[in-house]
XYZ file of C-alpha atoms in Angstrom:
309
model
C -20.556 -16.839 14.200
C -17.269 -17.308 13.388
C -14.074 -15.939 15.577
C -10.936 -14.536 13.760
C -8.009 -13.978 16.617
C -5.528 -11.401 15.414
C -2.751 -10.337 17.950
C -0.644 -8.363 16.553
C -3.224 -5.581 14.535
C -2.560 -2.977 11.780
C -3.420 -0.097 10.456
C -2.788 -0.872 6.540
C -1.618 2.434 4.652
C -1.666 1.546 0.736
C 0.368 3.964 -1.520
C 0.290 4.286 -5.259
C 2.650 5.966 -6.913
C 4.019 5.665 -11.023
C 7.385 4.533 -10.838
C 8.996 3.183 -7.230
C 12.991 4.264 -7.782
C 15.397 3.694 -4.682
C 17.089 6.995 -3.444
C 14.223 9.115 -5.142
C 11.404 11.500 -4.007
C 7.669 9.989 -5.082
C 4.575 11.732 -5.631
C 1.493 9.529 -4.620
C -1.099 9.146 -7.291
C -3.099 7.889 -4.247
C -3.701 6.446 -0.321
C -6.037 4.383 0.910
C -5.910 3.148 4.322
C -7.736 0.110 6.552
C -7.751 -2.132 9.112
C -5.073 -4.899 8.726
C -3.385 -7.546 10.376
C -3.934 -11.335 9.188
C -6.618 -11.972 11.002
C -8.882 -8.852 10.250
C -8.434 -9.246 6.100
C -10.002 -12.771 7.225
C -12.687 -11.334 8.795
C -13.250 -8.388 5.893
C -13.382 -11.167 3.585
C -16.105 -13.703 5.401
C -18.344 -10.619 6.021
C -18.582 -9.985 2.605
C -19.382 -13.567 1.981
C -22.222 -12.878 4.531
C -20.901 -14.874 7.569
C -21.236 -13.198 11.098
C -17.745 -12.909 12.266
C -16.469 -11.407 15.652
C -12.763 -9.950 15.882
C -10.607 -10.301 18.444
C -6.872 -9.436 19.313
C -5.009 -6.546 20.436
C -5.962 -2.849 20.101
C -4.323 0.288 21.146
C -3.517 4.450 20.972
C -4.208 6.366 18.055
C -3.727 3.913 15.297
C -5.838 1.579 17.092
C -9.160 3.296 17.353
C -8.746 4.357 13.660
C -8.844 0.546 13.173
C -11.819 0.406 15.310
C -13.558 3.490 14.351
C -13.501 1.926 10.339
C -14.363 -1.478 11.202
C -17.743 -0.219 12.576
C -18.665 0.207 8.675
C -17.864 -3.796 8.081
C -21.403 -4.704 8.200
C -21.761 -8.348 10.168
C -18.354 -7.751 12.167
C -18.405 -7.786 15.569
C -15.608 -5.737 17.397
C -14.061 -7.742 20.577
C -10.749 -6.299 20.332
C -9.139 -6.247 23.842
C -7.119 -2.453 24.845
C -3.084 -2.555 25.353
C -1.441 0.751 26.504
C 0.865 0.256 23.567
C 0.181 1.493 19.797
C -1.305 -0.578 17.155
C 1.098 -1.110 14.528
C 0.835 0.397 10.910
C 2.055 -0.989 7.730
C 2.862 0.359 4.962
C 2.178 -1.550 0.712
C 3.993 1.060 -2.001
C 2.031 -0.214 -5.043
C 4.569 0.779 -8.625
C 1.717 1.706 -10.723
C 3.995 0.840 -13.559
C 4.855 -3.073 -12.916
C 2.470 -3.837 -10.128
C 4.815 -5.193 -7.918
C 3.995 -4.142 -4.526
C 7.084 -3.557 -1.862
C 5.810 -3.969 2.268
C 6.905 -1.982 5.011
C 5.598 -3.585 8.655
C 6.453 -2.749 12.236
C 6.806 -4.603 15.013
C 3.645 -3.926 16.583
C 3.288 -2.752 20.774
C 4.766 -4.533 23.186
C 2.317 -6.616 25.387
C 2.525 -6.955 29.107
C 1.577 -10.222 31.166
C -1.127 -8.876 32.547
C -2.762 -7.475 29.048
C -1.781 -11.207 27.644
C -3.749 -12.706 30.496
C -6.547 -10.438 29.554
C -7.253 -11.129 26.508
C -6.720 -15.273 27.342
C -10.172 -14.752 29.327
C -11.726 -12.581 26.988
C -11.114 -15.002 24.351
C -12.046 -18.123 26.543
C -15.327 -16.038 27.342
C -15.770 -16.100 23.715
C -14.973 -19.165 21.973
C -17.973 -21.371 23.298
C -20.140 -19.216 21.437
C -18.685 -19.578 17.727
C -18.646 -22.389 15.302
C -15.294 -21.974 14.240
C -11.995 -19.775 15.178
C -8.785 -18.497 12.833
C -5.545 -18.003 14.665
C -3.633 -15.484 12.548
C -0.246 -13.763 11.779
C 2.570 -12.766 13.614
C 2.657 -12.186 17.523
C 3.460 -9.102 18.987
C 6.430 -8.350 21.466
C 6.046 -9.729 24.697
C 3.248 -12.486 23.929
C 4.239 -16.040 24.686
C 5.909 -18.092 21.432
C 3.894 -20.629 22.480
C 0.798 -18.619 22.364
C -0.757 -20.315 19.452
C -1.016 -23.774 21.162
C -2.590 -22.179 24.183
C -5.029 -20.953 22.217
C -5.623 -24.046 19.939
C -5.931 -26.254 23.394
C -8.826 -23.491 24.510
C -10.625 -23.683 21.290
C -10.408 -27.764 21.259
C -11.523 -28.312 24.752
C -14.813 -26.211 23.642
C -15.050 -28.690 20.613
C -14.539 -25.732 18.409
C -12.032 -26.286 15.507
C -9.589 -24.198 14.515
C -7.741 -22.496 12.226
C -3.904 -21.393 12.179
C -1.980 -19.334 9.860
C 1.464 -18.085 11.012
C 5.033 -18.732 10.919
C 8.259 -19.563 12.258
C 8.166 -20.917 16.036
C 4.740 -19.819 16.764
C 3.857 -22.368 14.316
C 5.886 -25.226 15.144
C 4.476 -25.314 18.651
C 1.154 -24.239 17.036
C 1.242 -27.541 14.868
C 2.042 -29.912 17.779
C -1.458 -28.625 19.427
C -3.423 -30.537 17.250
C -5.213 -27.666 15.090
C -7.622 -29.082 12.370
C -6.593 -27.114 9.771
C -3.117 -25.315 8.871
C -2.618 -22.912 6.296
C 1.571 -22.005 5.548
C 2.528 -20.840 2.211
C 5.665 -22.352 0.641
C 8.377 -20.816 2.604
C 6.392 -21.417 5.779
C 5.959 -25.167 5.218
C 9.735 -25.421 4.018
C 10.819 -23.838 7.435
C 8.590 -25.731 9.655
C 9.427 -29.431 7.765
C 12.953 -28.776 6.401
C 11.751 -30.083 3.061
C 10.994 -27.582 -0.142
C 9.449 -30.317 -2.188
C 5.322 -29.337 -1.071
C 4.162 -32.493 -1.339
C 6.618 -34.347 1.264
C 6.226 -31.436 3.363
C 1.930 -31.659 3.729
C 2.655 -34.761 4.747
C 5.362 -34.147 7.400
C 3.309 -31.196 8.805
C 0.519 -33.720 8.966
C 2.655 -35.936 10.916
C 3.579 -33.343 12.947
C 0.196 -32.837 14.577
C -2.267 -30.720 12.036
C -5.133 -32.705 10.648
C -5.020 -30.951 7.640
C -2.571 -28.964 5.406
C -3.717 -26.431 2.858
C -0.173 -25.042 1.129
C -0.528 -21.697 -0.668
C 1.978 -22.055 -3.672
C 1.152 -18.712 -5.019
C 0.790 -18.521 -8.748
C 0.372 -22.354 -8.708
C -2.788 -22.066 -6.369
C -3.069 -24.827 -3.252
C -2.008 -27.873 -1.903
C -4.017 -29.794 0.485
C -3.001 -32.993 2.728
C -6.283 -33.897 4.307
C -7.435 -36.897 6.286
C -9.861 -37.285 3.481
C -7.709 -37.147 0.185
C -4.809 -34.782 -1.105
C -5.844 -32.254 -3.692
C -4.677 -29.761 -5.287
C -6.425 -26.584 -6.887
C -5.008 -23.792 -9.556
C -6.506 -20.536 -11.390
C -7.324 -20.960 -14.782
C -4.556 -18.743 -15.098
C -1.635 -16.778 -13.530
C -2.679 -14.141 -12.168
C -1.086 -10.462 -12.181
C -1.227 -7.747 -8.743
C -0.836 -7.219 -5.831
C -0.537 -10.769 -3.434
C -1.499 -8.418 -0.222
C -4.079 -10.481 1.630
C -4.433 -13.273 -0.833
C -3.320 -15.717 2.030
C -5.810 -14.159 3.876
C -8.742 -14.558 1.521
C -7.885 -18.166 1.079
C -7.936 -18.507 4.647
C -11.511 -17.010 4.831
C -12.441 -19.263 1.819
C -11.670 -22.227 3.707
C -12.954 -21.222 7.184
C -16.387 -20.238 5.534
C -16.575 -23.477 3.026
C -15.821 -25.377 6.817
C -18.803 -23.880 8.683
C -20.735 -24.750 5.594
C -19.552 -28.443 5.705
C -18.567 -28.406 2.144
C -16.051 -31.443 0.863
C -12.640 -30.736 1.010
C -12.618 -29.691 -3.277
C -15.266 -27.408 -2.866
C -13.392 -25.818 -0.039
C -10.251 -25.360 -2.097
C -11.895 -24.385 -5.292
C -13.165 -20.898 -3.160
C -9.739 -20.701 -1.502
C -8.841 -20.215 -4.761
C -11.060 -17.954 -6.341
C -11.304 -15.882 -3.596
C -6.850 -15.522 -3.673
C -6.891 -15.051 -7.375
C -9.809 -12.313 -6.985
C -7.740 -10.696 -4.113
C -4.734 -10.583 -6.429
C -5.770 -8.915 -8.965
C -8.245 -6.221 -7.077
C -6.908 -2.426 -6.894
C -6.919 -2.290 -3.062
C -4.606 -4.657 -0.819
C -6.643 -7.181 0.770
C -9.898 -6.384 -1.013
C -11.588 -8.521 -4.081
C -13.956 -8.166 -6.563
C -17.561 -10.401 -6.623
C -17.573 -10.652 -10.053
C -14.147 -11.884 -10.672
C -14.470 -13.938 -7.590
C -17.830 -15.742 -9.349
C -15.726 -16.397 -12.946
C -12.825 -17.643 -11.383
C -14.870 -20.147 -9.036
C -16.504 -21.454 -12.442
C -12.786 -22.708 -13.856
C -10.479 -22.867 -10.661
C -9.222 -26.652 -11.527
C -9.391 -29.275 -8.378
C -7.325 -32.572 -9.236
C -6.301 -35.364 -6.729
C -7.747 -38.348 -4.552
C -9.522 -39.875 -2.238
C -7.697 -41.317 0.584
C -9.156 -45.003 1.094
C -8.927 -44.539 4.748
């Protein structure tokens, strides 16, 4: 079983329309809506590669049992969401049928009390002795701790579970220091938390900084990874064209799964990679198709070394 944490949930509200034009009325061509937040795409994702996942994280008012009402219908997810008197956020993708570029719309998300914070620290102490591996992801919600993260990458740790952490800004900075085995920024993210924008230096410096490994997503230009076994890194066989909503996500699951599997570190990034490039180009946000998924792992390209150490 494998635990993805997501604090600050989502209702994720997808509209198509033709043409997006600023200071114009639209007519969309079509909506589709489902449960969001980083660490729930993650989840959505491993199920459908057939691991057993349990989701946990913050829930609450109308919004929030939509979210729970649809993930019933994930089939090998396991709902451990923890109630806040506050409303689950929504966000909102505006697909332009016409150049698929996608623009993003996201609230804040409900502010979260002391008390409902300490809640869910036990509930997800409670559960972490009982999975083989744990995601930390995405933003944090009003009133939870910065430093958040690192609590719960000490938790994890002490239970000899490793972990997983995907967010940004000072909830990863204090995240890193924690020790987590694997971190997964994208460019902008590692540029912030290293002050350097070339990717290599900065998978190193992030290293240095306390995360035994670094996977980089450098969009079109696939993944860099700094690992205590080697530096690699992987790319499509192609640019690929869509919408990016979730492909973080998916490469997050591709790694997490490939981990509990004990797969080398190339075989890891080559389905981080598929599994992105698949997500890119699939109609829904956050969704992919198997069959592109299978061609692209065929002739996703892995280059690199070894470390000697």
């Amino acid at each position: 079983m494998i635990l993805t944490v997501t604090l600050n949930t989502a209702l994720d509200i997808t509209y198509r329309v033709r043409s997006l034009r600023p200071h114009t009325s639209h007519r969309v061509t079509e909506v589709v809506e489902r449960p969001g937040g980083k660490g729930l795409n993650v989840a959505r994702v491993l199920a459908a590669l057939g691991h057993e996942v349990t989701v946990t994280g913050f829930t609450g008012g109308a919004t929030g049992r939509t979210v729970q009402a649809q993930l019933t219908a994930v089939p090998g997810l396991v709902d451990a969401l923890v109630p806040v008197t506050g409303a689950t956020r929504r966000t909102i993708a505006v697909v332009d049928e016409r150049s698929g570029d996608t623009t993003q719309l996201n609230e804040p998300g409900p502010t979260v009390t002391a008390a409902e914070w300490s809640a869910f620290q036990e509930a997800y102490e409670d559960l972490v002795p009982s999975v083989s591996a744990v995601a930390l992801c995405g933003s944090l919600p009003p009133g939870v701790p910065v430093g958040a993260y690192a609590a719960l990458i000490r938790a994890a740790k002490a239970a000899g579970v490793p972990v997983l952490l995907d967010t940004s800004g000072e909830a990863l900075r204090r995240g890193v220091a924690a020790r987590p085995d694997i971190v997964k920024p994208n460019a902008d993210e590692l540029a912030e938390l290293t002050g350097s924008h070339d990717p290599l230096r900065a998978t190193q410096d992030a290293r240095r900084r306390g995360a035994r490994a670094v996977v980089a997503s450098l969009g079109r230009s696939g993944l860099l990874a700094a690992t205590p076994e080697g530096r690699w890194r992987a790319t499509p066989p192609a640019p690929v064209h869509g919408n990016p909503t979730g492909a973080g996500d998916a490469a997050v699951a591709g790694l997490l799964s490939a981990l509990v599997e004990n797969l080398p570190w190339p075989d890891r990034l080559t389905r981080a990679t598929a599994l992105s490039a698949a997500t890119v180009t699939a109609r829904t946000a956050g969704d992919f198709d198997h069959a592109t998924y299978e061609d692209l792992l065929a002739r996703v390209t892995v280059t690199g070394e070894v470390s000697a150490a």
